[in-house]
Amino acid sequence: MEIWEESQHLYGAPKITSKLRKIGIQISERTVGKYMKELKIRAKYCKPFTVTTRDSNLNNKLKNILDEQFNPEAPDTIWCIDTTYIPTKEGFVYLTSIMDLFSRRIISWDLSTTLETTNIISLINKVKATRKSNPKIIHSDRGSQFTSKEYCEITAGITRSYSKKAYPWDNACIESFHAIIKRECLNEYNISSYNEARRLVFSYIDGFYNTVRIHSHCGYISPLEFEQKYFEKVQKVNKAA
């Protein structure tokens, strides 16, 4: 019950089981599920994501290089970028996130009041300045921002990959993240303004999702810890060489 409360009611039986085993309590996932049922508690349900951008109709030129290969072997191999709408009392604001597929970590994000391409360019400039290297591939949907001349220029030297038209599963990991942040955080509030939305997004991504929230892809540790363990392993190998 305590682990479920600490997760803000987000964890189901698999993650609770993992957390219990890490503190030395050997218990099966089935037993945890049974106890949860008895206590009448469950993880929050996430509705399937939906398409939020229009296709640019450049079907023959925009190739899906990623092809649903979501598990690179090292950080900064594949980045995925996506924009989602967030309603507020003042109108929509737009969250653009960049995910490193290796760890599922959100390595940069921006919240804006418009869908202008300049917001995307600024975000990519920011993340390129903070990461160890540029990715081999950057994947997005076919929204006009991601097919613009400016976007092609800022991603020069990086292979651009695009989801097929009206097929968000091609960018499933980051589409799923945007569904998760809405389910676990944003949908809990009647957001009044851009500033409140930004505060909530910052608190969730930087204060919880990247650093605390355990992820099955990461072996039930946080994305940040998963990435750190990779670099620690590389450092040990280099020292031993």
mmCIF file of C-alpha atoms in Angstrom:
data_model
loop_
_atom_site.group_PDB
_atom_site.id
_atom_site.type_symbol
_atom_site.label_atom_id
_atom_site.label_comp_id
_atom_site.label_asym_id
_atom_site.label_seq_id
_atom_site.Cartn_x
_atom_site.Cartn_y
_atom_site.Cartn_z
ATOM 1 C CA MET A 1 0.000 0.000 0.000
ATOM 2 C CA GLU A 2 2.846 2.406 0.881
ATOM 3 C CA ILE A 3 4.626 1.847 -2.448
ATOM 4 C CA TRP A 4 1.365 2.418 -4.318
ATOM 5 C CA GLU A 5 0.779 5.656 -2.386
ATOM 6 C CA GLU A 6 4.359 6.863 -3.013
ATOM 7 C CA SER A 7 3.889 6.252 -6.737
ATOM 8 C CA GLN A 8 0.867 8.581 -6.677
ATOM 9 C CA HIS A 9 -1.359 5.563 -7.406
ATOM 10 C CA LEU A 10 0.510 4.918 -10.667
ATOM 11 C CA TYR A 11 2.119 1.510 -10.095
ATOM 12 C CA GLY A 12 0.392 -1.765 -10.806
ATOM 13 C CA ALA A 13 1.362 -5.253 -9.653
ATOM 14 C CA PRO A 14 4.521 -5.642 -11.833
ATOM 15 C CA LYS A 15 6.188 -2.452 -10.589
ATOM 16 C CA ILE A 16 5.111 -2.925 -6.974
ATOM 17 C CA THR A 17 6.505 -6.471 -7.094
ATOM 18 C CA SER A 18 9.817 -5.156 -8.444
ATOM 19 C CA LYS A 19 10.054 -2.501 -5.713
ATOM 20 C CA LEU A 20 9.296 -5.060 -2.976
ATOM 21 C CA ARG A 21 11.962 -7.453 -4.258
ATOM 22 C CA LYS A 22 14.539 -4.660 -4.259
ATOM 23 C CA ILE A 23 14.013 -4.183 -0.523
ATOM 24 C CA GLY A 24 14.312 -7.908 0.128
ATOM 25 C CA ILE A 25 10.671 -8.987 0.128
ATOM 26 C CA GLN A 26 10.306 -12.049 -2.081
ATOM 27 C CA ILE A 27 6.770 -12.130 -3.415
ATOM 28 C CA SER A 28 5.123 -13.084 -6.677
ATOM 29 C CA GLU A 29 3.398 -10.649 -8.990
ATOM 30 C CA ARG A 30 0.275 -12.777 -8.748
ATOM 31 C CA THR A 31 0.218 -12.410 -4.957
ATOM 32 C CA VAL A 32 0.689 -8.653 -5.201
ATOM 33 C CA GLY A 33 -2.180 -8.501 -7.666
ATOM 34 C CA LYS A 34 -4.335 -10.491 -5.245
ATOM 35 C CA TYR A 35 -3.551 -8.104 -2.380
ATOM 36 C CA MET A 36 -4.269 -5.095 -4.572
ATOM 37 C CA LYS A 37 -7.640 -6.554 -5.462
ATOM 38 C CA GLU A 38 -8.433 -7.153 -1.792
ATOM 39 C CA LEU A 39 -7.442 -3.571 -0.942
ATOM 40 C CA LYS A 40 -9.436 -2.314 -3.928
ATOM 41 C CA ILE A 41 -6.497 -0.409 -5.387
ATOM 42 C CA ARG A 42 -5.177 -0.397 -8.947
ATOM 43 C CA ALA A 43 -2.926 1.547 -11.267
ATOM 44 C CA LYS A 44 -4.378 4.396 -13.271
ATOM 45 C CA TYR A 45 -5.514 3.354 -16.736
ATOM 46 C CA CYS A 46 -3.935 5.049 -19.744
ATOM 47 C CA LYS A 47 -6.164 5.604 -22.753
ATOM 48 C CA PRO A 48 -4.599 4.801 -26.139
ATOM 49 C CA PHE A 49 -2.857 7.749 -27.754
ATOM 50 C CA THR A 50 -4.369 9.517 -30.757
ATOM 51 C CA VAL A 51 -2.936 11.340 -33.749
ATOM 52 C CA THR A 52 -2.597 15.104 -33.126
ATOM 53 C CA THR A 53 -0.835 16.373 -36.250
ATOM 54 C CA ARG A 54 -1.735 16.493 -39.917
ATOM 55 C CA ASP A 55 0.287 14.740 -42.572
ATOM 56 C CA SER A 56 2.417 16.834 -44.906
ATOM 57 C CA ASN A 57 1.533 14.655 -47.941
ATOM 58 C CA LEU A 58 5.163 13.994 -48.837
ATOM 59 C CA ASN A 59 4.581 10.258 -48.711
ATOM 60 C CA ASN A 60 7.164 9.274 -51.286
ATOM 61 C CA LYS A 61 10.002 11.327 -49.803
ATOM 62 C CA LEU A 62 9.594 10.706 -46.078
ATOM 63 C CA LYS A 63 10.907 7.282 -45.140
ATOM 64 C CA ASN A 64 10.405 5.340 -41.924
ATOM 65 C CA ILE A 65 14.035 4.463 -41.259
ATOM 66 C CA LEU A 66 13.361 3.564 -37.624
ATOM 67 C CA ASP A 67 10.771 0.935 -38.599
ATOM 68 C CA GLU A 68 9.687 0.340 -34.977
ATOM 69 C CA GLN A 69 13.206 -0.628 -33.851
ATOM 70 C CA PHE A 70 12.804 0.920 -30.413
ATOM 71 C CA ASN A 71 15.744 -0.584 -28.508
ATOM 72 C CA PRO A 72 19.140 0.873 -29.474
ATOM 73 C CA GLU A 73 22.187 -0.425 -27.615
ATOM 74 C CA ALA A 74 23.581 2.944 -26.521
ATOM 75 C CA PRO A 75 22.433 6.459 -25.603
ATOM 76 C CA ASP A 76 22.211 9.137 -28.281
ATOM 77 C CA THR A 77 21.672 6.619 -31.056
ATOM 78 C CA ILE A 78 18.001 7.376 -31.746
ATOM 79 C CA TRP A 79 15.999 10.387 -30.620
ATOM 80 C CA CYS A 80 12.249 10.656 -31.046
ATOM 81 C CA ILE A 81 10.439 13.989 -31.093
ATOM 82 C CA ASP A 82 6.731 14.702 -30.820
ATOM 83 C CA THR A 83 4.294 17.493 -29.945
ATOM 84 C CA THR A 84 1.068 17.134 -27.979
ATOM 85 C CA TYR A 85 -1.718 19.567 -27.101
ATOM 86 C CA ILE A 86 -2.516 20.547 -23.497
ATOM 87 C CA PRO A 87 -5.768 22.438 -22.807
ATOM 88 C CA THR A 88 -5.791 25.338 -20.341
ATOM 89 C CA LYS A 89 -8.395 27.953 -19.453
ATOM 90 C CA GLU A 90 -6.403 30.409 -21.591
ATOM 91 C CA GLY A 91 -6.345 28.067 -24.602
ATOM 92 C CA PHE A 92 -4.090 25.291 -25.833
ATOM 93 C CA VAL A 93 -0.384 25.092 -25.080
ATOM 94 C CA TYR A 94 1.925 22.680 -26.884
ATOM 95 C CA LEU A 95 4.416 20.311 -25.292
ATOM 96 C CA THR A 96 7.251 19.142 -27.521
ATOM 97 C CA SER A 97 9.427 16.403 -26.056
ATOM 98 C CA ILE A 98 12.589 14.676 -27.241
ATOM 99 C CA MET A 99 13.165 11.130 -25.980
ATOM 100 C CA ASP A 100 16.363 9.104 -26.125
ATOM 101 C CA LEU A 101 15.067 5.664 -27.037
ATOM 102 C CA PHE A 102 17.912 3.886 -25.240
ATOM 103 C CA SER A 103 16.693 4.854 -21.771
ATOM 104 C CA ARG A 104 13.282 6.352 -22.606
ATOM 105 C CA ARG A 105 14.591 9.487 -20.894
ATOM 106 C CA ILE A 106 13.113 12.835 -21.932
ATOM 107 C CA ILE A 107 16.349 14.621 -22.742
ATOM 108 C CA SER A 108 14.718 17.955 -23.558
ATOM 109 C CA TRP A 109 11.270 19.517 -23.748
ATOM 110 C CA ASP A 110 9.595 22.816 -24.511
ATOM 111 C CA LEU A 111 6.176 24.247 -23.751
ATOM 112 C CA SER A 112 4.922 26.898 -26.161
ATOM 113 C CA THR A 113 1.751 28.796 -26.991
ATOM 114 C CA THR A 114 2.119 28.295 -30.747
ATOM 115 C CA LEU A 115 3.090 25.532 -33.166
ATOM 116 C CA GLU A 116 5.737 27.634 -34.885
ATOM 117 C CA THR A 117 8.734 25.800 -36.284
ATOM 118 C CA THR A 118 11.080 28.161 -34.435
ATOM 119 C CA ASN A 119 10.106 26.467 -31.169
ATOM 120 C CA ILE A 120 11.254 23.107 -32.532
ATOM 121 C CA ILE A 121 14.514 24.580 -33.803
ATOM 122 C CA SER A 122 15.290 26.172 -30.426
ATOM 123 C CA LEU A 123 14.588 22.902 -28.651
ATOM 124 C CA ILE A 124 16.888 20.907 -30.927
ATOM 125 C CA ASN A 125 19.639 23.492 -30.532
ATOM 126 C CA LYS A 126 19.294 23.193 -26.766
ATOM 127 C CA VAL A 127 19.453 19.415 -26.665
ATOM 128 C CA LYS A 128 22.388 19.238 -29.090
ATOM 129 C CA ALA A 129 24.316 21.499 -26.716
ATOM 130 C CA THR A 130 23.685 19.291 -23.679
ATOM 131 C CA ARG A 131 24.158 15.747 -24.997
ATOM 132 C CA LYS A 132 27.456 13.961 -25.561
ATOM 133 C CA SER A 133 26.809 13.515 -29.277
ATOM 134 C CA ASN A 134 24.156 13.896 -31.932
ATOM 135 C CA PRO A 135 22.039 10.831 -32.687
ATOM 136 C CA LYS A 136 22.327 8.707 -35.783
ATOM 137 C CA ILE A 137 18.545 8.929 -36.292
ATOM 138 C CA ILE A 138 15.859 11.403 -35.267
ATOM 139 C CA HIS A 139 12.281 10.178 -35.691
ATOM 140 C CA SER A 140 9.067 12.209 -35.849
ATOM 141 C CA ASP A 141 5.633 12.262 -37.400
ATOM 142 C CA ARG A 142 4.995 14.135 -40.660
ATOM 143 C CA GLY A 143 3.814 17.398 -39.108
ATOM 144 C CA SER A 144 4.776 20.506 -41.050
ATOM 145 C CA GLN A 145 7.310 21.573 -38.407
ATOM 146 C CA PHE A 146 9.247 18.346 -38.934
ATOM 147 C CA THR A 147 9.299 18.574 -42.721
ATOM 148 C CA SER A 148 10.206 22.254 -42.909
ATOM 149 C CA LYS A 149 13.379 23.607 -44.460
ATOM 150 C CA GLU A 150 14.504 24.899 -41.063
ATOM 151 C CA TYR A 151 14.098 21.483 -39.450
ATOM 152 C CA CYS A 152 16.026 19.788 -42.243
ATOM 153 C CA GLU A 153 18.831 22.307 -41.820
ATOM 154 C CA ILE A 154 19.099 21.938 -38.036
ATOM 155 C CA THR A 155 19.151 18.135 -38.349
ATOM 156 C CA ALA A 156 21.691 18.061 -41.181
ATOM 157 C CA GLY A 157 24.051 15.146 -40.657
ATOM 158 C CA ILE A 158 21.378 13.191 -38.786
ATOM 159 C CA THR A 159 19.213 10.636 -40.576
ATOM 160 C CA ARG A 160 15.612 11.837 -40.451
ATOM 161 C CA SER A 161 12.958 9.158 -40.052
ATOM 162 C CA TYR A 162 9.198 9.667 -40.286
ATOM 163 C CA SER A 163 6.143 7.724 -39.171
ATOM 164 C CA LYS A 164 3.815 6.544 -41.874
ATOM 165 C CA LYS A 165 0.726 8.666 -42.461
ATOM 166 C CA ALA A 166 -1.872 8.358 -39.665
ATOM 167 C CA TYR A 167 0.174 5.613 -38.016
ATOM 168 C CA PRO A 168 1.291 6.876 -34.583
ATOM 169 C CA TRP A 169 2.513 3.411 -33.578
ATOM 170 C CA ASP A 170 5.652 4.158 -35.603
ATOM 171 C CA ASN A 171 6.525 6.686 -32.877
ATOM 172 C CA ALA A 172 4.917 4.664 -30.109
ATOM 173 C CA CYS A 173 7.406 5.308 -27.308
ATOM 174 C CA ILE A 174 7.094 9.067 -27.213
ATOM 175 C CA GLU A 175 3.403 9.007 -28.118
ATOM 176 C CA SER A 176 2.992 6.722 -25.123
ATOM 177 C CA PHE A 177 4.967 9.123 -22.921
ATOM 178 C CA HIS A 178 2.636 11.968 -23.817
ATOM 179 C CA ALA A 179 -0.332 9.778 -22.929
ATOM 180 C CA ILE A 180 1.346 8.908 -19.628
ATOM 181 C CA ILE A 181 2.093 12.500 -18.578
ATOM 182 C CA LYS A 182 -1.533 13.377 -19.230
ATOM 183 C CA ARG A 183 -2.850 10.367 -17.353
ATOM 184 C CA GLU A 184 -0.500 10.570 -14.394
ATOM 185 C CA CYS A 185 -0.324 14.335 -14.013
ATOM 186 C CA LEU A 186 -1.991 16.850 -16.307
ATOM 187 C CA ASN A 187 -5.472 15.331 -16.411
ATOM 188 C CA GLU A 188 -5.645 15.615 -12.624
ATOM 189 C CA TYR A 189 -5.824 19.413 -12.882
ATOM 190 C CA ASN A 190 -8.076 22.034 -14.399
ATOM 191 C CA ILE A 191 -5.083 23.957 -15.708
ATOM 192 C CA SER A 192 -5.604 27.705 -15.633
ATOM 193 C CA SER A 193 -2.635 29.092 -17.550
ATOM 194 C CA TYR A 194 0.580 28.529 -19.465
ATOM 195 C CA ASN A 195 2.591 29.112 -16.292
ATOM 196 C CA GLU A 196 0.684 26.469 -14.361
ATOM 197 C CA ALA A 197 1.057 23.996 -17.226
ATOM 198 C CA ARG A 198 4.798 24.649 -17.372
ATOM 199 C CA ARG A 199 5.155 24.140 -13.627
ATOM 200 C CA LEU A 200 3.310 20.820 -13.818
ATOM 201 C CA VAL A 201 5.307 19.596 -16.821
ATOM 202 C CA PHE A 202 8.622 20.543 -15.195
ATOM 203 C CA SER A 203 7.679 18.867 -11.924
ATOM 204 C CA TYR A 204 6.586 15.675 -13.663
ATOM 205 C CA ILE A 205 9.405 15.262 -16.197
ATOM 206 C CA ASP A 206 12.394 16.524 -14.230
ATOM 207 C CA GLY A 207 11.167 15.697 -10.753
ATOM 208 C CA PHE A 208 9.525 12.320 -11.338
ATOM 209 C CA TYR A 209 9.504 10.667 -14.765
ATOM 210 C CA ASN A 210 13.231 10.890 -15.556
ATOM 211 C CA THR A 211 14.552 10.511 -12.021
ATOM 212 C CA VAL A 212 12.105 8.468 -9.926
ATOM 213 C CA ARG A 213 9.507 6.617 -11.986
ATOM 214 C CA ILE A 214 10.611 3.047 -12.666
ATOM 215 C CA HIS A 215 10.246 1.749 -16.214
ATOM 216 C CA SER A 216 9.892 -1.861 -17.336
ATOM 217 C CA HIS A 217 12.139 -1.170 -20.344
ATOM 218 C CA CYS A 218 14.887 -0.090 -17.938
ATOM 219 C CA GLY A 219 14.638 -3.196 -15.763
ATOM 220 C CA TYR A 220 12.406 -1.389 -13.279
ATOM 221 C CA ILE A 221 14.746 1.497 -12.546
ATOM 222 C CA SER A 222 14.371 5.114 -13.647
ATOM 223 C CA PRO A 223 15.506 6.291 -17.108
ATOM 224 C CA LEU A 224 18.234 8.462 -15.552
ATOM 225 C CA GLU A 225 19.612 5.603 -13.460
ATOM 226 C CA PHE A 226 19.511 3.294 -16.482
ATOM 227 C CA GLU A 227 21.553 5.776 -18.500
ATOM 228 C CA GLN A 228 24.011 6.348 -15.647
ATOM 229 C CA LYS A 229 24.585 2.615 -15.241
ATOM 230 C CA TYR A 230 25.424 2.384 -18.938
ATOM 231 C CA PHE A 231 28.092 5.097 -18.692
ATOM 232 C CA GLU A 232 29.501 3.568 -15.489
ATOM 233 C CA LYS A 233 29.856 0.248 -17.311
ATOM 234 C CA VAL A 234 31.567 1.915 -20.274
ATOM 235 C CA GLN A 235 33.945 3.724 -17.925
ATOM 236 C CA LYS A 236 34.919 0.464 -16.207
ATOM 237 C CA VAL A 237 35.553 -1.223 -19.544
ATOM 238 C CA ASN A 238 37.715 1.687 -20.713
ATOM 239 C CA LYS A 239 39.766 1.633 -17.502
ATOM 240 C CA ALA A 240 40.321 -2.098 -17.818
ATOM 241 C CA ALA A 241 41.449 -1.818 -21.436
#
